[in-house]
Amino acid sequence: MTTIKKNVDVLVLGGGAAGVCAAISAARSGLKVLLVESQGCLGGSRTATGVDTFYGFYTPKQQQRIVGGIPWELAQQLLNANAAFERRNTYGAGTGITYDVELLKVVYENAVLTAGAELLYHTYASLVHQSEGNITNVVLANKQGLTEVTAKIYVDTTGDGDIAARAGAPFEKCDANELQSLSTIFFLANIDVETARTISHAELSGKMKAANRSGDYVLPREEGSWHVTPHSGIIQANMVRVSGIDATDPYALTLAEVEGRKQTQEYVRFLKDCVPGFENGSLIGTSHYIGVRETRRITGEYQLTEEDVIAGRRFDDGIACCGAPIEDHRAGADTRWVYVQGDGYYHIPFRSLLPQGIDNLIVAGRCLSATHSAQASARNSAQCMAMGQAAGTAAALSIAHGKAIRQLPMILLLNKLRSQDVIL
Ligand SMILES: Cc1cc2nc3c(=O)[nH]c(=O)nc-3n(C[C@H](O)[C@H](O)[C@H](O)COP(=O)(O)OP(=O)(O)OC[C@H]3O[C@@H](n4cnc5c(N)ncnc54)[C@H](O)[C@@H]3O)c2cc1C
């Protein structure tokens, strides 16, 4: 088979929240950028898995907005189009921005293409070749066959750190039983929202416990939640819990998809039978693929820790702010919540995006260098987008100044980010 060859300045692998913002920021600097995504839409966990609320823009207690730049620009587009609304202090995570998932796909595409990046769907980044600490090319696989892409800088925004791992960078991954659980998100139509709202979150949880005790239902998670969407009578539910799965194992991931859909049917049956307002509900959609919260965490030049998160630690190379609590969806019926102290936010250091041992690679998003607990805070979507913007900007500066990413003077990167309305 002939292998097609292609050259770009920046190759962004994975078009989720982080990859989209990395591609936009690098392309806005005038570079030749290719954004590769295995699905047929942008957004990853933000769209294809049905998750429809940005958390992390605001600190939960102080309600201070701590993320600006490209993420805020994109959220504003949704709010201005009346396709999103702010939900105050929901379930302990602070104010969220709930949006129309279908419109976010279009907003992301417009922003990437207007910035001048090239977009390639239905394409999987497979082999990674490296020599003496530099990636030499990444091989893409799609219906056309294989394409070998050579870039000056590679950005790994696959969520799972696929590229860094295949390049030989060190990473951590919990045992399957300790990894955060997976969730199939589902949407129901024909809900009497006013009636459903009379049941508090605690009461709903009580009904789930009672349903399990009755032996008539099997509901693995007893404190899942639902919320309204921008569409009348349609709600989104985050209730399913599939534990003990390492999502980098495709066989385990397949079992998780099957189990997630099975649980969805059970939760829908429970809601219709037991919860006022849901009697006439119809299941109108589940995630295109099951939501994965945690797999590989790359070992970077710095590993963000639970202590950093709780203390609200600031770093000289902080490229994004995060006030999201640690929200650890461990196995079992509940979720562990721990809040950031002090003024309610900490910094994500640039070094947490730099994999050890590979010079022309930067990671962004949920595969950043962090402990399990710290990742359970930093993985929020506003922060993943902010990390993406920082990664794309760093790639552009590195090329413009002819310096390796690690050698970039921090003042240069931080000033550039501030000029892009990034809050530091
Ligand atoms: C069930 C669930 C509920 C959540 N709820 C919220 C919430 O309410 N609010 C909030 O702020 N955050 C929430 N999060 C967290 C947040 O959505 C994610 O952590 C964040 O969006 C991750 O973004 P990312 O870009 O790092 O990764 P991902 O969203 O995982 O994106 C990675 C992208 O890369 C693509 N890809 C992967 N491998 C390859 C490859 N080899 N080649 C090509 N493409 C590839 C994938 O298809 C995907 O599009 C939730 C997460 C989950 C799973």
mmCIF file with all atom_site columns, C-alpha atoms in Angstrom, residues 230-332:
data_model
loop_
_atom_site.group_PDB
_atom_site.id
_atom_site.type_symbol
_atom_site.label_atom_id
_atom_site.label_alt_id
_atom_site.label_comp_id
_atom_site.label_asym_id
_atom_site.label_entity_id
_atom_site.label_seq_id
_atom_site.pdbx_PDB_ins_code
_atom_site.Cartn_x
_atom_site.Cartn_y
_atom_site.Cartn_z
_atom_site.occupancy
_atom_site.B_iso_or_equiv
_atom_site.pdbx_formal_charge
_atom_site.auth_seq_id
_atom_site.auth_comp_id
_atom_site.auth_asym_id
_atom_site.auth_atom_id
_atom_site.pdbx_PDB_model_num
ATOM 1   C CA . PRO A 1 230 ? -32.214 24.736 26.033 1.00 0.00 ? 230 PRO A CA 1
ATOM 2   C CA . HIS A 1 231 ? -35.090 22.706 24.539 1.00 0.00 ? 231 HIS A CA 1
ATOM 3   C CA . SER A 1 232 ? -38.509 22.709 26.172 1.00 0.00 ? 232 SER A CA 1
ATOM 4   C CA . GLY A 1 233 ? -39.452 19.432 27.862 1.00 0.00 ? 233 GLY A CA 1
ATOM 5   C CA . ILE A 1 234 ? -36.100 17.810 27.062 1.00 0.00 ? 234 ILE A CA 1
ATOM 6   C CA . ILE A 1 235 ? -33.740 16.903 29.888 1.00 0.00 ? 235 ILE A CA 1
ATOM 7   C CA . GLN A 1 236 ? -30.234 15.468 30.029 1.00 0.00 ? 236 GLN A CA 1
ATOM 8   C CA . ALA A 1 237 ? -29.421 12.759 32.596 1.00 0.00 ? 237 ALA A CA 1
ATOM 9   C CA . ASN A 1 238 ? -26.023 11.805 33.978 1.00 0.00 ? 238 ASN A CA 1
ATOM 10  C CA . MET A 1 239 ? -26.862 8.706  36.034 1.00 0.00 ? 239 MET A CA 1
ATOM 11  C CA . VAL A 1 240 ? -25.172 5.691  34.455 1.00 0.00 ? 240 VAL A CA 1
ATOM 12  C CA . ARG A 1 241 ? -22.018 4.384  36.133 1.00 0.00 ? 241 ARG A CA 1
ATOM 13  C CA . VAL A 1 242 ? -19.796 1.747  34.520 1.00 0.00 ? 242 VAL A CA 1
ATOM 14  C CA . SER A 1 243 ? -16.837 0.978  36.783 1.00 0.00 ? 243 SER A CA 1
ATOM 15  C CA . GLY A 1 244 ? -13.756 -1.207 36.519 1.00 0.00 ? 244 GLY A CA 1
ATOM 16  C CA . ILE A 1 245 ? -13.037 -0.266 32.894 1.00 0.00 ? 245 ILE A CA 1
ATOM 17  C CA . ASP A 1 246 ? -9.706  0.780  31.389 1.00 0.00 ? 246 ASP A CA 1
ATOM 18  C CA . ALA A 1 247 ? -10.931 2.670  28.316 1.00 0.00 ? 247 ALA A CA 1
ATOM 19  C CA . THR A 1 248 ? -7.584  2.221  26.540 1.00 0.00 ? 248 THR A CA 1
ATOM 20  C CA . ASP A 1 249 ? -8.469  -1.482 26.307 1.00 0.00 ? 249 ASP A CA 1
ATOM 21  C CA . PRO A 1 250 ? -10.858 -1.636 23.312 1.00 0.00 ? 250 PRO A CA 1
ATOM 22  C CA . TYR A 1 251 ? -12.419 -4.913 24.461 1.00 0.00 ? 251 TYR A CA 1
ATOM 23  C CA . ALA A 1 252 ? -13.204 -3.477 27.898 1.00 0.00 ? 252 ALA A CA 1
ATOM 24  C CA . LEU A 1 253 ? -14.484 -0.286 26.249 1.00 0.00 ? 253 LEU A CA 1
ATOM 25  C CA . THR A 1 254 ? -16.820 -2.328 24.070 1.00 0.00 ? 254 THR A CA 1
ATOM 26  C CA . LEU A 1 255 ? -18.247 -4.035 27.163 1.00 0.00 ? 255 LEU A CA 1
ATOM 27  C CA . ALA A 1 256 ? -18.686 -0.597 28.738 1.00 0.00 ? 256 ALA A CA 1
ATOM 28  C CA . GLU A 1 257 ? -20.741 0.640  25.754 1.00 0.00 ? 257 GLU A CA 1
ATOM 29  C CA . VAL A 1 258 ? -23.002 -2.410 26.052 1.00 0.00 ? 258 VAL A CA 1
ATOM 30  C CA . GLU A 1 259 ? -23.361 -2.030 29.827 1.00 0.00 ? 259 GLU A CA 1
ATOM 31  C CA . GLY A 1 260 ? -23.947 1.752  29.545 1.00 0.00 ? 260 GLY A CA 1
ATOM 32  C CA . ARG A 1 261 ? -26.855 1.288  27.149 1.00 0.00 ? 261 ARG A CA 1
ATOM 33  C CA . LYS A 1 262 ? -28.303 -1.480 29.338 1.00 0.00 ? 262 LYS A CA 1
ATOM 34  C CA . GLN A 1 263 ? -28.119 0.736  32.429 1.00 0.00 ? 263 GLN A CA 1
ATOM 35  C CA . THR A 1 264 ? -29.726 3.584  30.480 1.00 0.00 ? 264 THR A CA 1
ATOM 36  C CA . GLN A 1 265 ? -32.805 1.439  29.837 1.00 0.00 ? 265 GLN A CA 1
ATOM 37  C CA . GLU A 1 266 ? -32.982 0.611  33.553 1.00 0.00 ? 266 GLU A CA 1
ATOM 38  C CA . TYR A 1 267 ? -32.670 4.245  34.684 1.00 0.00 ? 267 TYR A CA 1
ATOM 39  C CA . VAL A 1 268 ? -35.348 5.305  32.174 1.00 0.00 ? 268 VAL A CA 1
ATOM 40  C CA . ARG A 1 269 ? -37.678 2.564  33.490 1.00 0.00 ? 269 ARG A CA 1
ATOM 41  C CA . PHE A 1 270 ? -37.033 3.751  37.057 1.00 0.00 ? 270 PHE A CA 1
ATOM 42  C CA . LEU A 1 271 ? -37.623 7.430  36.226 1.00 0.00 ? 271 LEU A CA 1
ATOM 43  C CA . LYS A 1 272 ? -40.876 6.736  34.385 1.00 0.00 ? 272 LYS A CA 1
ATOM 44  C CA . ASP A 1 273 ? -42.164 4.404  37.119 1.00 0.00 ? 273 ASP A CA 1
ATOM 45  C CA . CYS A 1 274 ? -41.014 6.212  40.241 1.00 0.00 ? 274 CYS A CA 1
ATOM 46  C CA . VAL A 1 275 ? -40.414 9.929  39.670 1.00 0.00 ? 275 VAL A CA 1
ATOM 47  C CA . PRO A 1 276 ? -43.262 12.427 39.192 1.00 0.00 ? 276 PRO A CA 1
ATOM 48  C CA . GLY A 1 277 ? -42.924 14.422 35.951 1.00 0.00 ? 277 GLY A CA 1
ATOM 49  C CA . PHE A 1 278 ? -41.144 11.606 34.074 1.00 0.00 ? 278 PHE A CA 1
ATOM 50  C CA . GLU A 1 279 ? -44.219 9.413  33.437 1.00 0.00 ? 279 GLU A CA 1
ATOM 51  C CA . ASN A 1 280 ? -44.492 10.297 29.719 1.00 0.00 ? 280 ASN A CA 1
ATOM 52  C CA . GLY A 1 281 ? -40.777 10.518 29.063 1.00 0.00 ? 281 GLY A CA 1
ATOM 53  C CA . SER A 1 282 ? -39.290 9.137  25.837 1.00 0.00 ? 282 SER A CA 1
ATOM 54  C CA . LEU A 1 283 ? -35.651 8.237  25.418 1.00 0.00 ? 283 LEU A CA 1
ATOM 55  C CA . ILE A 1 284 ? -34.483 10.287 22.413 1.00 0.00 ? 284 ILE A CA 1
ATOM 56  C CA . GLY A 1 285 ? -30.732 9.827  22.531 1.00 0.00 ? 285 GLY A CA 1
ATOM 57  C CA . THR A 1 286 ? -27.684 8.363  24.218 1.00 0.00 ? 286 THR A CA 1
ATOM 58  C CA . SER A 1 287 ? -23.997 9.293  23.887 1.00 0.00 ? 287 SER A CA 1
ATOM 59  C CA . HIS A 1 288 ? -22.496 8.470  20.480 1.00 0.00 ? 288 HIS A CA 1
ATOM 60  C CA . TYR A 1 289 ? -19.839 6.889  22.626 1.00 0.00 ? 289 TYR A CA 1
ATOM 61  C CA . ILE A 1 290 ? -19.597 6.376  26.363 1.00 0.00 ? 290 ILE A CA 1
ATOM 62  C CA . GLY A 1 291 ? -18.063 9.210  28.377 1.00 0.00 ? 291 GLY A CA 1
ATOM 63  C CA . VAL A 1 292 ? -14.523 8.490  29.596 1.00 0.00 ? 292 VAL A CA 1
ATOM 64  C CA . ARG A 1 293 ? -13.265 10.590 32.501 1.00 0.00 ? 293 ARG A CA 1
ATOM 65  C CA . GLU A 1 294 ? -9.762  9.248  33.031 1.00 0.00 ? 294 GLU A CA 1
ATOM 66  C CA . THR A 1 295 ? -7.213  6.955  31.395 1.00 0.00 ? 295 THR A CA 1
ATOM 67  C CA . ARG A 1 296 ? -3.522  7.794  30.931 1.00 0.00 ? 296 ARG A CA 1
ATOM 68  C CA . ARG A 1 297 ? -2.103  10.803 32.710 1.00 0.00 ? 297 ARG A CA 1
ATOM 69  C CA . ILE A 1 298 ? 1.181   11.795 31.074 1.00 0.00 ? 298 ILE A CA 1
ATOM 70  C CA . THR A 1 299 ? 4.182   12.194 33.347 1.00 0.00 ? 299 THR A CA 1
ATOM 71  C CA . GLY A 1 300 ? 5.293   15.723 32.632 1.00 0.00 ? 300 GLY A CA 1
ATOM 72  C CA . GLU A 1 301 ? 7.922   18.126 33.851 1.00 0.00 ? 301 GLU A CA 1
ATOM 73  C CA . TYR A 1 302 ? 5.578   18.785 36.789 1.00 0.00 ? 302 TYR A CA 1
ATOM 74  C CA . GLN A 1 303 ? 2.813   16.599 38.209 1.00 0.00 ? 303 GLN A CA 1
ATOM 75  C CA . LEU A 1 304 ? -0.137  18.555 39.625 1.00 0.00 ? 304 LEU A CA 1
ATOM 76  C CA . THR A 1 305 ? -1.193  17.111 42.996 1.00 0.00 ? 305 THR A CA 1
ATOM 77  C CA . GLU A 1 306 ? -4.261  17.053 45.251 1.00 0.00 ? 306 GLU A CA 1
ATOM 78  C CA . GLU A 1 307 ? -2.330  19.277 47.688 1.00 0.00 ? 307 GLU A CA 1
ATOM 79  C CA . ASP A 1 308 ? -1.782  21.888 44.937 1.00 0.00 ? 308 ASP A CA 1
ATOM 80  C CA . VAL A 1 309 ? -5.488  21.828 44.123 1.00 0.00 ? 309 VAL A CA 1
ATOM 81  C CA . ILE A 1 310 ? -6.752  22.131 47.693 1.00 0.00 ? 310 ILE A CA 1
ATOM 82  C CA . ALA A 1 311 ? -4.206  24.830 48.610 1.00 0.00 ? 311 ALA A CA 1
ATOM 83  C CA . GLY A 1 312 ? -5.117  26.925 45.563 1.00 0.00 ? 312 GLY A CA 1
ATOM 84  C CA . ARG A 1 313 ? -1.423  26.908 44.605 1.00 0.00 ? 313 ARG A CA 1
ATOM 85  C CA . ARG A 1 314 ? -0.120  29.432 42.068 1.00 0.00 ? 314 ARG A CA 1
ATOM 86  C CA . PHE A 1 315 ? 2.828   28.729 39.770 1.00 0.00 ? 315 PHE A CA 1
ATOM 87  C CA . ASP A 1 316 ? 5.179   31.105 37.912 1.00 0.00 ? 316 ASP A CA 1
ATOM 88  C CA . ASP A 1 317 ? 4.333   29.162 34.745 1.00 0.00 ? 317 ASP A CA 1
ATOM 89  C CA . GLY A 1 318 ? 0.573   29.002 35.386 1.00 0.00 ? 318 GLY A CA 1
ATOM 90  C CA . ILE A 1 319 ? -1.196  29.020 32.007 1.00 0.00 ? 319 ILE A CA 1
ATOM 91  C CA . ALA A 1 320 ? -4.776  28.498 33.200 1.00 0.00 ? 320 ALA A CA 1
ATOM 92  C CA . CYS A 1 321 ? -6.814  28.939 36.366 1.00 0.00 ? 321 CYS A CA 1
ATOM 93  C CA . CYS A 1 322 ? -8.998  26.215 37.828 1.00 0.00 ? 322 CYS A CA 1
ATOM 94  C CA . GLY A 1 323 ? -11.481 26.400 40.712 1.00 0.00 ? 323 GLY A CA 1
ATOM 95  C CA . ALA A 1 324 ? -13.348 23.188 39.963 1.00 0.00 ? 324 ALA A CA 1
ATOM 96  C CA . PRO A 1 325 ? -13.632 20.861 42.942 1.00 0.00 ? 325 PRO A CA 1
ATOM 97  C CA . ILE A 1 326 ? -12.114 17.400 42.887 1.00 0.00 ? 326 ILE A CA 1
ATOM 98  C CA . GLU A 1 327 ? -15.059 15.374 41.617 1.00 0.00 ? 327 GLU A CA 1
ATOM 99  C CA . ASP A 1 328 ? -13.906 11.790 41.806 1.00 0.00 ? 328 ASP A CA 1
ATOM 100 C CA . HIS A 1 329 ? -16.363 9.387  40.197 1.00 0.00 ? 329 HIS A CA 1
ATOM 101 C CA . ARG A 1 330 ? -14.904 6.376  41.940 1.00 0.00 ? 330 ARG A CA 1
ATOM 102 C CA . ALA A 1 331 ? -16.522 2.949  41.778 1.00 0.00 ? 331 ALA A CA 1
ATOM 103 C CA . GLY A 1 332 ? -19.486 2.547  44.154 1.00 0.00 ? 332 GLY A CA 1
#
